[in-house]
Short mmCIF file of N, CA, C and O in Angstrom, two decimals:
data_model
loop_
_atom_site.label_atom_id
_atom_site.label_comp_id
_atom_site.label_asym_id
_atom_site.label_seq_id
_atom_site.Cartn_x
_atom_site.Cartn_y
_atom_site.Cartn_z
N UNK L 1 22.79 -22.13 -3.10
CA UNK L 1 21.45 -21.74 -3.22
C UNK L 1 21.90 -21.11 -5.28
O UNK L 1 21.53 -20.64 -5.52
N UNK L 2 20.21 -21.68 -5.74
CA UNK L 2 20.59 -21.12 -7.56
C UNK L 2 19.88 -20.76 -8.13
O UNK L 2 19.25 -19.55 -7.06
N UNK L 3 20.51 -19.57 -8.37
CA UNK L 3 20.01 -17.84 -8.74
C UNK L 3 18.59 -18.93 -9.97
O UNK L 3 19.05 -19.25 -10.57
N UNK L 4 17.56 -17.53 -10.16
CA UNK L 4 16.61 -17.36 -10.45
C UNK L 4 17.22 -17.31 -11.80
O UNK L 4 18.11 -16.52 -11.85
N UNK L 5 16.41 -17.70 -12.77
CA UNK L 5 16.76 -18.18 -14.50
C UNK L 5 15.67 -17.48 -15.60
O UNK L 5 16.67 -17.17 -16.47
N UNK L 6 14.68 -16.79 -15.09
CA UNK L 6 14.75 -15.78 -16.17
C UNK L 6 15.12 -14.79 -16.64
O UNK L 6 16.27 -14.80 -16.13
N UNK L 7 15.32 -14.59 -18.28
CA UNK L 7 16.12 -13.73 -18.87
C UNK L 7 15.97 -11.76 -18.78
O UNK L 7 15.20 -10.74 -18.85
N UNK L 8 16.83 -11.51 -17.37
CA UNK L 8 16.47 -10.17 -17.08
C UNK L 8 17.94 -9.83 -17.15
O UNK L 8 18.89 -10.54 -17.24
N UNK L 9 18.02 -8.27 -17.27
CA UNK L 9 19.05 -8.00 -17.38
C UNK L 9 19.08 -6.48 -16.73
O UNK L 9 18.51 -5.91 -17.16
N UNK L 10 20.69 -5.92 -16.84
CA UNK L 10 20.95 -4.92 -15.94
C UNK L 10 20.12 -3.87 -16.62
O UNK L 10 20.32 -3.39 -17.89
N UNK L 11 19.47 -3.23 -15.55
CA UNK L 11 17.94 -2.10 -15.81
C UNK L 11 16.57 -2.14 -16.43
O UNK L 11 15.68 -1.09 -16.42
N UNK L 12 16.81 -3.08 -16.19
CA UNK L 12 14.93 -4.37 -16.29
C UNK L 12 14.75 -3.72 -14.95
O UNK L 12 15.41 -3.57 -13.81
N UNK L 13 12.82 -3.35 -14.99
CA UNK L 13 12.09 -2.27 -14.18
C UNK L 13 11.67 -4.28 -13.37
O UNK L 13 10.40 -4.73 -14.39
N UNK L 14 11.68 -4.30 -12.65
CA UNK L 14 10.51 -5.56 -12.28
C UNK L 14 10.23 -5.06 -10.94
O UNK L 14 9.87 -3.81 -10.25
N UNK L 15 8.94 -6.00 -10.65
CA UNK L 15 7.55 -5.02 -9.38
C UNK L 15 8.42 -6.48 -8.55
O UNK L 15 8.04 -8.06 -8.91
N UNK L 16 8.42 -6.47 -7.06
CA UNK L 16 8.41 -7.54 -6.15
C UNK L 16 7.31 -7.15 -4.63
O UNK L 16 7.14 -5.85 -4.93
N UNK L 17 7.14 -8.74 -4.30
CA UNK L 17 6.45 -8.36 -3.07
C UNK L 17 7.46 -8.26 -2.17
O UNK L 17 8.39 -9.03 -1.59
N UNK L 18 7.29 -7.23 -0.98
CA UNK L 18 8.15 -6.74 0.08
C UNK L 18 7.55 -6.87 1.21
O UNK L 18 6.15 -6.04 0.84
N UNK L 19 7.76 -7.16 1.87
CA UNK L 19 7.49 -7.43 3.29
C UNK L 19 8.01 -6.59 4.27
O UNK L 19 9.10 -6.52 4.37
N UNK L 20 7.51 -5.37 5.08
CA UNK L 20 8.21 -4.79 6.06
C UNK L 20 8.94 -5.91 7.24
O UNK L 20 7.98 -6.08 7.93
N UNK L 21 9.98 -5.27 7.18
CA UNK L 21 10.69 -5.73 7.80
C UNK L 21 10.51 -5.52 9.71
O UNK L 21 10.92 -6.56 10.79
N UNK L 22 10.07 -4.04 10.00
CA UNK L 22 9.74 -3.72 11.18
C UNK L 22 8.26 -4.52 11.75
O UNK L 22 8.13 -5.15 12.79
N UNK L 23 7.30 -4.27 10.87
CA UNK L 23 6.14 -5.06 10.90
C UNK L 23 5.02 -5.90 10.33
O UNK L 23 5.44 -5.74 8.38
N UNK L 24 5.57 -7.28 10.10
CA UNK L 24 5.92 -8.84 9.04
C UNK L 24 4.60 -8.85 8.48
O UNK L 24 4.23 -9.59 7.32
N UNK L 25 3.34 -7.79 9.23
CA UNK L 25 2.14 -7.99 8.67
C UNK L 25 1.53 -7.35 7.58
O UNK L 25 0.37 -6.85 7.29
N UNK L 26 2.54 -6.11 6.89
CA UNK L 26 2.89 -5.36 5.70
C UNK L 26 3.37 -5.66 4.87
O UNK L 26 5.12 -6.08 4.94
N UNK L 27 2.80 -6.21 3.26
CA UNK L 27 3.53 -6.00 2.60
C UNK L 27 2.93 -5.73 1.37
O UNK L 27 1.63 -4.90 1.78
N UNK L 28 3.92 -5.26 0.59
CA UNK L 28 3.44 -4.05 -0.33
C UNK L 28 4.15 -4.37 -1.49
O UNK L 28 5.04 -5.09 -2.15
N UNK L 29 3.56 -3.59 -2.83
CA UNK L 29 4.57 -3.91 -4.15
C UNK L 29 5.43 -3.16 -4.50
O UNK L 29 4.70 -1.61 -4.20
N UNK L 30 7.01 -3.26 -4.67
CA UNK L 30 7.25 -2.41 -4.69
C UNK L 30 8.13 -2.26 -6.14
O UNK L 30 8.17 -3.42 -6.08
N UNK L 31 8.60 -1.23 -7.01
CA UNK L 31 9.44 -1.47 -8.29
C UNK L 31 10.47 -1.07 -7.64
O UNK L 31 11.37 -0.30 -6.94
N UNK L 32 11.40 -1.85 -8.36
CA UNK L 32 12.76 -2.19 -8.17
C UNK L 32 14.00 -2.60 -9.73
O UNK L 32 13.00 -2.68 -10.42
N UNK L 33 14.93 -2.28 -9.32
CA UNK L 33 15.58 -2.37 -11.23
C UNK L 33 16.80 -3.79 -10.82
O UNK L 33 17.29 -3.84 -9.58
N UNK L 34 16.88 -4.49 -11.49
CA UNK L 34 17.61 -5.45 -11.61
C UNK L 34 19.38 -4.76 -12.62
O UNK L 34 19.22 -4.29 -13.31
N UNK L 35 20.23 -4.92 -10.98
CA UNK L 35 21.27 -4.28 -11.72
C UNK L 35 22.60 -5.85 -11.72
O UNK L 35 22.52 -6.82 -10.79
N UNK L 36 23.56 -5.54 -11.99
CA UNK L 36 24.71 -5.90 -11.38
C UNK L 36 25.50 -6.44 -10.23
O UNK L 36 25.27 -5.29 -9.49
N UNK L 37 25.29 -7.33 -9.42
CA UNK L 37 25.23 -7.36 -8.14
C UNK L 37 26.89 -6.44 -8.01
O UNK L 37 27.90 -7.46 -8.02
N UNK L 38 27.25 -6.35 -7.06
CA UNK L 38 28.66 -5.69 -6.85
C UNK L 38 29.00 -6.57 -6.32
O UNK L 38 30.65 -6.59 -5.62
N UNK L 39 28.27 -7.43 -4.90
CA UNK L 39 29.56 -8.33 -4.09
C UNK L 39 29.33 -9.67 -4.77
O UNK L 39 30.51 -10.69 -4.19
N UNK L 40 28.39 -9.84 -6.22
CA UNK L 40 28.94 -11.40 -6.83
C UNK L 40 28.93 -10.84 -7.91
O UNK L 40 28.25 -11.52 -9.16
N UNK L 41 30.77 -10.69 -8.50
CA UNK L 41 30.78 -10.97 -10.04
C UNK L 41 29.65 -11.69 -11.03
O UNK L 41 30.27 -12.62 -10.49
N UNK L 42 29.24 -10.61 -12.33
CA UNK L 42 28.61 -11.61 -12.83
C UNK L 42 27.07 -12.60 -13.14
O UNK L 42 26.33 -13.38 -13.29
N UNK L 43 27.00 -11.57 -11.84
CA UNK L 43 25.11 -11.84 -11.40
C UNK L 43 24.47 -11.15 -11.20
O UNK L 43 25.18 -10.05 -10.60
N UNK L 44 22.86 -11.88 -11.07
CA UNK L 44 22.55 -9.93 -10.85
C UNK L 44 21.67 -10.05 -9.31
O UNK L 44 21.96 -11.22 -9.17
N UNK L 45 21.30 -8.34 -9.70
CA UNK L 45 20.29 -7.89 -7.66
C UNK L 45 19.52 -7.58 -8.16
O UNK L 45 19.41 -6.90 -9.47
N UNK L 46 18.54 -6.98 -7.03
CA UNK L 46 17.75 -6.08 -7.24
C UNK L 46 17.69 -5.23 -6.20
O UNK L 46 18.15 -5.47 -5.10
N UNK L 47 17.75 -3.97 -6.87
CA UNK L 47 18.59 -2.98 -5.90
C UNK L 47 16.93 -2.24 -5.53
O UNK L 47 15.97 -1.03 -6.36
N UNK L 48 17.01 -2.44 -4.30
CA UNK L 48 15.82 -2.00 -3.56
C UNK L 48 15.36 -1.62 -1.99
O UNK L 48 16.60 -2.18 -1.29
N UNK L 49 15.33 -0.08 -1.76
CA UNK L 49 16.02 0.92 -0.77
C UNK L 49 16.45 1.06 -0.85
O UNK L 49 17.12 0.48 0.54
N UNK L 50 17.47 1.56 -1.29
CA UNK L 50 19.43 2.18 -0.99
C UNK L 50 20.24 0.28 -0.59
O UNK L 50 21.06 0.67 -0.16
N UNK L 51 19.58 -0.68 -1.26
CA UNK L 51 20.12 -2.50 -0.93
C UNK L 51 20.10 -2.66 -1.81
O UNK L 51 19.72 -3.17 -2.56
N UNK L 52 21.19 -4.15 -2.57
CA UNK L 52 21.21 -5.23 -3.23
C UNK L 52 20.63 -6.07 -2.27
O UNK L 52 21.26 -6.93 -1.79
N UNK L 53 19.59 -6.95 -3.16
CA UNK L 53 19.02 -8.05 -2.96
C UNK L 53 19.56 -9.54 -3.77
O UNK L 53 18.70 -8.84 -5.35
N UNK L 54 20.09 -10.40 -3.47
CA UNK L 54 20.52 -10.80 -4.49
C UNK L 54 18.99 -11.95 -5.12
O UNK L 54 18.51 -11.81 -5.00
N UNK L 55 18.78 -11.91 -6.67
CA UNK L 55 18.20 -12.08 -7.13
C UNK L 55 18.01 -14.22 -7.55
O UNK L 55 19.29 -14.07 -8.58
N UNK L 56 16.94 -14.32 -7.00
CA UNK L 56 17.07 -16.10 -6.33
C UNK L 56 16.00 -16.17 -7.04
O UNK L 56 14.71 -15.60 -6.91
N UNK L 57 15.62 -17.54 -6.58
CA UNK L 57 13.98 -18.33 -7.20
C UNK L 57 13.67 -18.14 -5.90
O UNK L 57 12.57 -18.14 -6.08
N UNK L 58 14.22 -16.92 -4.54
CA UNK L 58 13.41 -17.51 -3.13
C UNK L 58 12.63 -16.07 -3.46
O UNK L 58 11.65 -15.86 -2.61
N UNK L 59 12.59 -14.99 -4.07
CA UNK L 59 12.38 -13.46 -4.13
C UNK L 59 10.88 -13.30 -5.32
O UNK L 59 11.31 -14.46 -6.58
N UNK L 60 9.94 -13.20 -4.60
CA UNK L 60 8.82 -12.49 -5.10
C UNK L 60 8.75 -11.68 -6.60
O UNK L 60 8.92 -10.60 -6.36
N UNK L 61 9.64 -11.77 -7.84
CA UNK L 61 9.74 -10.87 -8.57
C UNK L 61 8.70 -11.02 -10.88
O UNK L 61 8.22 -11.65 -10.39
N UNK L 62 8.21 -9.81 -10.39
CA UNK L 62 7.22 -9.89 -12.02
C UNK L 62 7.74 -8.99 -12.66
O UNK L 62 8.46 -7.96 -12.51
N UNK L 63 7.39 -9.65 -13.59
CA UNK L 63 7.89 -8.11 -14.40
C UNK L 63 6.80 -6.88 -14.89
O UNK L 63 7.28 -5.80 -15.37
N UNK L 64 5.92 -7.24 -14.66
CA UNK L 64 4.89 -6.16 -14.50
C UNK L 64 3.74 -6.01 -13.48
O UNK L 64 3.96 -6.92 -12.60
N UNK L 65 3.29 -4.36 -13.82
CA UNK L 65 2.96 -4.28 -11.94
C UNK L 65 1.07 -5.07 -12.29
O UNK L 65 0.93 -5.82 -10.69
N UNK L 66 0.76 -4.96 -13.25
CA UNK L 66 -0.34 -6.50 -12.67
C UNK L 66 -0.20 -7.70 -12.32
O UNK L 66 -0.54 -8.25 -11.42
N UNK L 67 0.69 -7.88 -12.77
CA UNK L 67 1.03 -9.54 -12.38
C UNK L 67 1.67 -9.31 -11.43
O UNK L 67 1.37 -10.59 -10.58
N UNK L 68 2.58 -8.68 -9.94
CA UNK L 68 2.63 -8.35 -9.27
C UNK L 68 1.20 -8.24 -8.65
O UNK L 68 1.15 -8.99 -7.02
N UNK L 69 0.42 -7.26 -8.62
CA UNK L 69 -1.07 -7.18 -8.30
C UNK L 69 -2.23 -8.47 -7.76
O UNK L 69 -2.38 -8.89 -7.13
N UNK L 70 -1.89 -9.43 -9.08
CA UNK L 70 -2.48 -10.63 -8.77
C UNK L 70 -1.58 -11.33 -8.00
O UNK L 70 -2.42 -11.89 -7.04
N UNK L 71 -0.51 -11.31 -7.90
CA UNK L 71 -0.43 -12.53 -7.11
C UNK L 71 -0.28 -11.62 -5.20
O UNK L 71 -0.67 -12.72 -5.02
N UNK L 72 0.20 -10.69 -5.08
CA UNK L 72 -0.38 -9.91 -4.43
C UNK L 72 -1.82 -10.22 -3.65
O UNK L 72 -1.93 -10.85 -2.43
N UNK L 73 -2.99 -9.91 -4.21
CA UNK L 73 -4.03 -10.53 -3.81
C UNK L 73 -4.38 -11.52 -3.65
O UNK L 73 -4.90 -11.84 -3.04
N UNK L 74 -3.86 -12.90 -4.69
CA UNK L 74 -3.99 -14.02 -4.17
C UNK L 74 -3.88 -14.79 -3.11
O UNK L 74 -3.86 -15.37 -2.12
N UNK L 75 -2.31 -14.18 -2.58
CA UNK L 75 -1.37 -14.38 -1.06
C UNK L 75 -2.01 -14.10 -0.05
O UNK L 75 -1.70 -14.18 0.85
N UNK L 76 -2.13 -12.46 -0.28
CA UNK L 76 -2.60 -11.22 0.90
C UNK L 76 -3.78 -11.05 0.83
O UNK L 76 -4.65 -10.35 1.35
N UNK L 77 -4.95 -10.93 -0.17
CA UNK L 77 -6.54 -10.81 -0.60
C UNK L 77 -6.28 -9.15 -1.30
O UNK L 77 -5.41 -8.67 -0.99
N UNK L 78 -7.85 -9.29 -1.90
CA UNK L 78 -7.07 -7.88 -2.66
C UNK L 78 -7.27 -7.10 -1.64
O UNK L 78 -7.68 -6.37 -0.39
N UNK L 79 -6.72 -5.54 -2.36
CA UNK L 79 -6.87 -4.28 -1.40
C UNK L 79 -7.97 -3.28 -1.97
O UNK L 79 -8.79 -3.09 -3.24
N UNK L 80 -8.91 -2.74 -0.79
CA UNK L 80 -9.58 -2.13 -0.58
C UNK L 80 -9.60 -1.01 -1.44
O UNK L 80 -8.40 -0.40 -0.68
N UNK L 81 -10.36 -0.40 -2.39
CA UNK L 81 -10.03 1.23 -2.83
C UNK L 81 -10.92 2.02 -1.96
O UNK L 81 -11.49 1.67 -1.56
#
């Protein structure tokens, strides 16, 4: 699996679309941190809910909350306020 190439650095705050592993029809936008992957030296991970997730092109990662919200609305529909 190839590593996602946009220029991220440890300490960057990103926003990911996260599906609840217990209820698959529940998705949300979650703020996360880019960190050095402790299990794969020289590669990055996203630290989310006390877990390291490898930063790959399979992960929906956005630099801003607005970008993440636009993607969420596109894939899951707008959230009613």
